[in-house]
Short mmCIF file of C-alpha atoms in Angstrom, two decimals:
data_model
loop_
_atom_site.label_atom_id
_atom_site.label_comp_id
_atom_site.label_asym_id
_atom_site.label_seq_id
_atom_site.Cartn_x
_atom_site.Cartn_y
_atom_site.Cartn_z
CA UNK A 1 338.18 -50.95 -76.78
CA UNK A 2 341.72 -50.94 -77.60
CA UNK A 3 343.84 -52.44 -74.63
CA UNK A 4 346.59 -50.32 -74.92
CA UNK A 5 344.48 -46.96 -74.18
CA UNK A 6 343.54 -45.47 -71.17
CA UNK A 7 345.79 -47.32 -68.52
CA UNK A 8 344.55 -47.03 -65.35
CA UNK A 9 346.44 -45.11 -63.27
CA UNK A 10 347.65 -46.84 -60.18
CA UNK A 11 346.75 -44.64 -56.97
CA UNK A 12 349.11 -45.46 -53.53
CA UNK A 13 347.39 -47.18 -50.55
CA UNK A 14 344.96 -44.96 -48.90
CA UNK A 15 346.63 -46.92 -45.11
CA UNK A 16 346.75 -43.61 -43.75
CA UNK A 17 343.52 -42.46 -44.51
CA UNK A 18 341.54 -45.74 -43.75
CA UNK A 19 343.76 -46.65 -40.70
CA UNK A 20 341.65 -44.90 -38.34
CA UNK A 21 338.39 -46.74 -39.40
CA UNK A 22 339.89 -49.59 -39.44
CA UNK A 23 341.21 -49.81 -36.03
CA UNK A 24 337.57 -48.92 -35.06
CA UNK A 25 335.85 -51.50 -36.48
CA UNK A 26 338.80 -54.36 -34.99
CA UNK A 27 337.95 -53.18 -31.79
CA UNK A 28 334.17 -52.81 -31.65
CA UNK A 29 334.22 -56.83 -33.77
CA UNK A 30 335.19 -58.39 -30.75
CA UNK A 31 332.25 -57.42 -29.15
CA UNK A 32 330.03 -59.24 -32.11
CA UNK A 33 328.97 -62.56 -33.15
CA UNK A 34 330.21 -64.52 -36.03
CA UNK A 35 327.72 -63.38 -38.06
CA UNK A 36 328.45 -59.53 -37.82
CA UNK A 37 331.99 -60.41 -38.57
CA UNK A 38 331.38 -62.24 -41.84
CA UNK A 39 328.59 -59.37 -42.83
CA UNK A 40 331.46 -56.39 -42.24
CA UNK A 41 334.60 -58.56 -43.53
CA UNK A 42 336.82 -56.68 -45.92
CA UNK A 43 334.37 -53.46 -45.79
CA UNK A 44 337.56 -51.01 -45.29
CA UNK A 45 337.93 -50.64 -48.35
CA UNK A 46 334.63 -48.63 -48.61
CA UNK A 47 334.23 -44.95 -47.82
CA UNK A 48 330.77 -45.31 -46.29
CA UNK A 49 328.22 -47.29 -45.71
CA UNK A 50 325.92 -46.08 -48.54
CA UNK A 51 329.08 -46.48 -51.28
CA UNK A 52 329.23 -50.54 -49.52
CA UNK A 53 328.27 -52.99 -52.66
CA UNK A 54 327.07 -56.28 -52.25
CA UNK A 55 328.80 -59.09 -54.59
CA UNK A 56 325.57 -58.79 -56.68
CA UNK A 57 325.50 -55.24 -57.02
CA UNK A 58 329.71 -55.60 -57.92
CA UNK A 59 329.14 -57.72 -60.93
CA UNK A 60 325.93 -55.92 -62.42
CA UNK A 61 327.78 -52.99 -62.33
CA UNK A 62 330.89 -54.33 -63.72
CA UNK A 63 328.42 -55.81 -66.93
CA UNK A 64 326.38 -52.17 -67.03
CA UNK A 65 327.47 -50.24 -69.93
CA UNK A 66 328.33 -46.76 -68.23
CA UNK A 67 325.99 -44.46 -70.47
CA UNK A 68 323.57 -46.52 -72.20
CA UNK A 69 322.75 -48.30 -68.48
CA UNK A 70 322.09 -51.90 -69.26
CA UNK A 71 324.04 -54.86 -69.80
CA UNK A 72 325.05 -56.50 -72.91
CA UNK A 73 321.68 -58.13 -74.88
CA UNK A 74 324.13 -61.02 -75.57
CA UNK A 75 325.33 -61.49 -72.36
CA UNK A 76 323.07 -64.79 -71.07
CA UNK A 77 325.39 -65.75 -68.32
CA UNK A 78 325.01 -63.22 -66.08
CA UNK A 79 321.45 -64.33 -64.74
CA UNK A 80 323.09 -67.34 -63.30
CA UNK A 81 325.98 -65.61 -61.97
CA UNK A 82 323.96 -63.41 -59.95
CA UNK A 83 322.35 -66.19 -58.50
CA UNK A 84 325.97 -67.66 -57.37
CA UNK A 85 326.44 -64.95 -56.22
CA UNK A 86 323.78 -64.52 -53.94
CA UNK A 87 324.53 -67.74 -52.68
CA UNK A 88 328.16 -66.78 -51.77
CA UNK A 89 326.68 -63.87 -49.79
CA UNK A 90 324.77 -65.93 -47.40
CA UNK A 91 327.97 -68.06 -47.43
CA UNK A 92 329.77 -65.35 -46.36
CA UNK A 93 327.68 -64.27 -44.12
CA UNK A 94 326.84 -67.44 -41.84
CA UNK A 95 323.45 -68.43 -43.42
CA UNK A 96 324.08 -71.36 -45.19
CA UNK A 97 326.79 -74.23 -45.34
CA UNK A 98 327.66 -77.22 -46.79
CA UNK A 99 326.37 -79.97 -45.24
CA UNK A 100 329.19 -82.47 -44.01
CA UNK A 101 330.84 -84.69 -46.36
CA UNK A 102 329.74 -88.55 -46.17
CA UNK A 103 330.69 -91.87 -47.64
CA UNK A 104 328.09 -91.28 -50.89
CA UNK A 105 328.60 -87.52 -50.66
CA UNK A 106 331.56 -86.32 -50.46
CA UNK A 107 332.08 -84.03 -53.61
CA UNK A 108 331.26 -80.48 -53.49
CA UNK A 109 328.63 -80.35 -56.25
CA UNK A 110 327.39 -83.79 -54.45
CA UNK A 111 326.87 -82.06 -50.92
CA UNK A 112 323.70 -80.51 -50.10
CA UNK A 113 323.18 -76.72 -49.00
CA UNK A 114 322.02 -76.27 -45.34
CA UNK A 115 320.56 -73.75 -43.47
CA UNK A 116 323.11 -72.44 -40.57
CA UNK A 117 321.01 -69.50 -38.94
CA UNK A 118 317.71 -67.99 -40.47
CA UNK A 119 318.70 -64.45 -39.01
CA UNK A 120 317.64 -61.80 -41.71
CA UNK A 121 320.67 -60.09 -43.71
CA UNK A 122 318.36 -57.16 -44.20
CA UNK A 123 319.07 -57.38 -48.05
CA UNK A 124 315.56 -57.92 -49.44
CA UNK A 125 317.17 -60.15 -52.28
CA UNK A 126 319.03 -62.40 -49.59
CA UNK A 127 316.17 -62.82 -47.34
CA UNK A 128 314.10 -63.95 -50.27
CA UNK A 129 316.29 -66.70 -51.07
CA UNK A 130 317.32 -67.60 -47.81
CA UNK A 131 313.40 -68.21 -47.09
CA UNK A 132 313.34 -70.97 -49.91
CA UNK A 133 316.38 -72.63 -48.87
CA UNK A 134 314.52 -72.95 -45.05
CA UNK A 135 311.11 -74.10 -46.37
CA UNK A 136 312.84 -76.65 -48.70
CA UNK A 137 313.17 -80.07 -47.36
CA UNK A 138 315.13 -82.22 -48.29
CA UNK A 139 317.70 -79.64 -49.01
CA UNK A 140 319.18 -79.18 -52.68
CA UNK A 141 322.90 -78.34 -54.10
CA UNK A 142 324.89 -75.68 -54.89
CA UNK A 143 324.09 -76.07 -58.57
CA UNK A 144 319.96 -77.10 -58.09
CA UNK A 145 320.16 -73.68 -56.48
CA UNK A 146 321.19 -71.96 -58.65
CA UNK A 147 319.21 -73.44 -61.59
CA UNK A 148 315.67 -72.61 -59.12
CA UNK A 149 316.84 -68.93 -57.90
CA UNK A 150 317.22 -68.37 -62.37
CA UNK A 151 314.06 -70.25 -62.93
CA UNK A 152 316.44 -72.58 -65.63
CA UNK A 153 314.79 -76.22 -64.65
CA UNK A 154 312.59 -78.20 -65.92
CA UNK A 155 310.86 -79.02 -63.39
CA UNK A 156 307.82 -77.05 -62.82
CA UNK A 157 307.35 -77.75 -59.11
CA UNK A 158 310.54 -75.67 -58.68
CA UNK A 159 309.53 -72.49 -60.38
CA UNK A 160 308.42 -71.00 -57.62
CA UNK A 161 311.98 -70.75 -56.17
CA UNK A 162 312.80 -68.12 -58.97
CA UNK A 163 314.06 -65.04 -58.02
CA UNK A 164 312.40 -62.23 -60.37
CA UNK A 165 313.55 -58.82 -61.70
CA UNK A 166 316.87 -59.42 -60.10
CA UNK A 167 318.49 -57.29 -62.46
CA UNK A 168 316.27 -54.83 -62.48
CA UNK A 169 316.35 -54.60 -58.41
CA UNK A 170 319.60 -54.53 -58.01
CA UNK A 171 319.80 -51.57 -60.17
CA UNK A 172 317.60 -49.83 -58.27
CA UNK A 173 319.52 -50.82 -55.01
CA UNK A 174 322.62 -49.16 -56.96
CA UNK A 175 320.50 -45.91 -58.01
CA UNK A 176 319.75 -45.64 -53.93
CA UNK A 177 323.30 -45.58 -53.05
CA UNK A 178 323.82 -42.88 -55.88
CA UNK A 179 325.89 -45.03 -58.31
CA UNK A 180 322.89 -44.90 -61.11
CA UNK A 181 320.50 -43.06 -62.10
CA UNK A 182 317.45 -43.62 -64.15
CA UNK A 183 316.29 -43.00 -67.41
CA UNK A 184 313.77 -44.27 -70.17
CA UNK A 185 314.73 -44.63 -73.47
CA UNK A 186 313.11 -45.50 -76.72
CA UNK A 187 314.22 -48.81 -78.70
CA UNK A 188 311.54 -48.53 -82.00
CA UNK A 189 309.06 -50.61 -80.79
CA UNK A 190 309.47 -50.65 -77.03
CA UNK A 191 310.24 -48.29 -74.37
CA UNK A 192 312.91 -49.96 -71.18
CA UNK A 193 313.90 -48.21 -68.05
CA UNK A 194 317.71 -47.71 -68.55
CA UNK A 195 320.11 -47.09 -65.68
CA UNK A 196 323.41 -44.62 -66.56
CA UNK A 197 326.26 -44.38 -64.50
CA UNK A 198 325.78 -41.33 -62.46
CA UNK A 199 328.88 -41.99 -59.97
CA UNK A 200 332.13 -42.58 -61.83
CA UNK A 201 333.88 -43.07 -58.69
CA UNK A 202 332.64 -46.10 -57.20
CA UNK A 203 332.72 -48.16 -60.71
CA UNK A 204 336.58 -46.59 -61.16
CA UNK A 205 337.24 -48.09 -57.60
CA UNK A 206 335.89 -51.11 -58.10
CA UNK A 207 337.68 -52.03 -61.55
CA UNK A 208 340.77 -50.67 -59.72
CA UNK A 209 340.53 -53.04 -57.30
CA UNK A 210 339.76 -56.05 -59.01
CA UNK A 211 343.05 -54.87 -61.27
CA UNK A 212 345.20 -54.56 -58.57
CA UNK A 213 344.43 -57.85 -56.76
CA UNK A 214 346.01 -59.58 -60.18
CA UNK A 215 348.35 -57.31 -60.70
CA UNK A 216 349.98 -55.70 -57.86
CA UNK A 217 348.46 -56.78 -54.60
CA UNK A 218 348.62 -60.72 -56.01
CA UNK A 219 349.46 -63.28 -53.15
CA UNK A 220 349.63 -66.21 -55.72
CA UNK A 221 347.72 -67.99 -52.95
CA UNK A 222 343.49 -68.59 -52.93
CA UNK A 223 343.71 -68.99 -49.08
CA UNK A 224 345.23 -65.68 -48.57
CA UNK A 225 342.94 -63.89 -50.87
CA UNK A 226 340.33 -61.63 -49.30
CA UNK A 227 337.14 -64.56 -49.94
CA UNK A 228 334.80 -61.50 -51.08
CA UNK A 229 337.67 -60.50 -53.78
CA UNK A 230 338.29 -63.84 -54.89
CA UNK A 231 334.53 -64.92 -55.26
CA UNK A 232 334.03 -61.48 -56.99
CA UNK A 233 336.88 -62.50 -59.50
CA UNK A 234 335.08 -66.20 -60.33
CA UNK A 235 331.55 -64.61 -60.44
CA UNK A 236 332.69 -61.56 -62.70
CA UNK A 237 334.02 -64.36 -65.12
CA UNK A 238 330.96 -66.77 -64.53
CA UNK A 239 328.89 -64.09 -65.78
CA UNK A 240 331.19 -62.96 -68.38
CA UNK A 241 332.05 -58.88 -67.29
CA UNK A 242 335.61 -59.21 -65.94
CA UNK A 243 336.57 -58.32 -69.24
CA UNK A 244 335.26 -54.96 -68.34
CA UNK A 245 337.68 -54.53 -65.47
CA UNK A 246 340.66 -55.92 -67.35
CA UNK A 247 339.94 -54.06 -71.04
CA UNK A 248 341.90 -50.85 -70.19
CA UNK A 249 345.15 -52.59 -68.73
CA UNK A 250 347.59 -52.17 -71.28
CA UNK A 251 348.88 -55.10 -73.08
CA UNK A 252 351.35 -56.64 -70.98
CA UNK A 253 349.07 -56.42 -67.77
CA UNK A 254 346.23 -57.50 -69.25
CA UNK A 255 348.24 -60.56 -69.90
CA UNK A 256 349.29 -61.15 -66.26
CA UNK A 257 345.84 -60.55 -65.16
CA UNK A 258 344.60 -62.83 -67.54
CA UNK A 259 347.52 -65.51 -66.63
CA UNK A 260 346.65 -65.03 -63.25
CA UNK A 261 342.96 -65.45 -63.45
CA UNK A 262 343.37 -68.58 -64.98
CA UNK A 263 345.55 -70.31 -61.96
CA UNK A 264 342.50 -69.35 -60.08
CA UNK A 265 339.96 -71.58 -62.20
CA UNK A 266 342.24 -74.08 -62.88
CA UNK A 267 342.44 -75.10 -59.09
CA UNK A 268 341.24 -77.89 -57.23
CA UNK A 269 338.21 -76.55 -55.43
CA UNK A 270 338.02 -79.62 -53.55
CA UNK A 271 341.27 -79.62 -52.08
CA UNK A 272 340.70 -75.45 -51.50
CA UNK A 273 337.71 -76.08 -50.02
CA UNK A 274 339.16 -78.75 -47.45
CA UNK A 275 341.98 -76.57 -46.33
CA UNK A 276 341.10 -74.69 -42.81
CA UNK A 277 339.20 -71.68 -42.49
CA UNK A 278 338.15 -72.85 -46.21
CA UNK A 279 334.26 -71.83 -46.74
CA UNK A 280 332.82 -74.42 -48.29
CA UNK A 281 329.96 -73.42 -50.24
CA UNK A 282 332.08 -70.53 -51.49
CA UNK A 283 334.40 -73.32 -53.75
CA UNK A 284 330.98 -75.47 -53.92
CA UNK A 285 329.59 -72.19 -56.11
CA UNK A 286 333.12 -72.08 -58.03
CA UNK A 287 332.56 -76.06 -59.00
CA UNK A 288 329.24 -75.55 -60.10
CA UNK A 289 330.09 -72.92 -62.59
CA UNK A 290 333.21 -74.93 -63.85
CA UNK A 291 331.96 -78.71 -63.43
#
């Protein structure tokens, strides 16, 4: 697709509109735990809680092709990046953490991940992971995580760990909340379930705001960045779709975005990661897709 066509028109801050909501859900968090808090962070910016996308469910549909409803056949990072991302979620979300840094261990990719509460997220793909990271002991890394939860090691004993048909369940998760659909369609000598973009809306707002938090809503600061938005923005390039979001800027933003995108990898995650309120295995996920 040619840069230059179809630039995305930029749509004003819907403040009024969400203000309301929002002042709701600041007043009813003080009455939760630390856990609720991290599971509702930054949800505002959804219209309901059926349209809410998990960071998983954000980058498949950012790598779905919007009619033919799969993802690129040459696309082979995106397993991985899933798996990251799942691991940021329970990050996010007060399951796991980093455990702390020692005299041998002190690197991020060095660490290993903990448990921090086994309380289920009530996403099936979450759980599922966060029950092999509770039976495993001794714990493992960020990146021997990620390798298990994509089945990519060598080590047989470990295969167990994999998570299966993530793809494939996370587009049904999407076709629940009415941003796919499904379909089967014919490819010579195989049939495969397909899943088309049925909601146009959702995917828009997404790319829209992945666009503007480069372009016009950029802090030029990691620490300020909204921690789902910025882990969306390194996971979307880990698994090679935030090209998607960025291919119908026109030129000149495309090349800010891109500018922009690549102060963000070219930081020190371990300095990021030991500044306060830093989450830790969020950067520890970052180093182990850049290491």
């Amino acid at each position: 697709m040619n840069r230059s066509e179809g630039l995305v028109r930029r749509v004003k801050n819907r403040s009024e509109n969400s203000g309301t909501s929002e002042q709701g859900a600041a007043n009813s968090s003080s009455h939760s735990n630390e856990d609720e808090l991290n599971d509702n962070e930054d949800d505002v910016d959804c219209d309901s809680k059926e349209t809410r996308l998990t960071l998983m469910e954000e980058v498949l549909l950012l790598g779905l092709k919007d009619k033919e409803g799969y993802t690129s056949f040459w696309n082979d990072c995106i397993s991985s990046g899933l798996r990251g991302c799942i691991l940021i979620e329970l990050g996010i979300r007060g399951r796991v953490e980093l455990e702390r840094a020692g005299m041998r261990r002190k690197g991020l990719c060095s660490r290993k991940l903990c448990l921090k509460s086994d309380t289920p997220t009530g996403d099936v793909l979450l759980d599922e992971a966060l029950k092999h990271i509770k039976e495993t002991d001794p714990p493992e890394t960020v990146q021997s995580w990620i390798e298990y939860l994509s089945g990519e090691t060598w080590n047989p004993l470990k295969l167990r760990y994999q998570l299966k048909n993530v793809r494939e369940r996370l587009a049904k998760n999407l076709v629940e909340k009415g941003v796919l659909t499904t379909e089967k369609q014919n490819f010579l000598l195989f049939d495969m379930t397909t899943h088309p973009l049925s909601d146009n809306v959702i995917k828009c707002r997404l790319v829209k705001k992945i666009q503007d938090a480069v372009l016009s809503k950029w802090v030029n600061d990691p620490q300020r960045m909204d921690k789902r938005m910025l882990s969306l923005i390194y996971l979307a390039q880990a698994s090679d779709v935030l090209e998607n979001a960025f291919s119908p800027l026109n030129d000149d933003d495309y090349e800010v975005a891109m500018r922009r995108v690549r102060e963000l990898l070219d930081l020190d995650f371990e300095a990021e990661a030991a500044k306060a309120n830093a989450n830790e295995v969020i950067w520890a996920v970052f180093a182990a897709f850049t290491k």
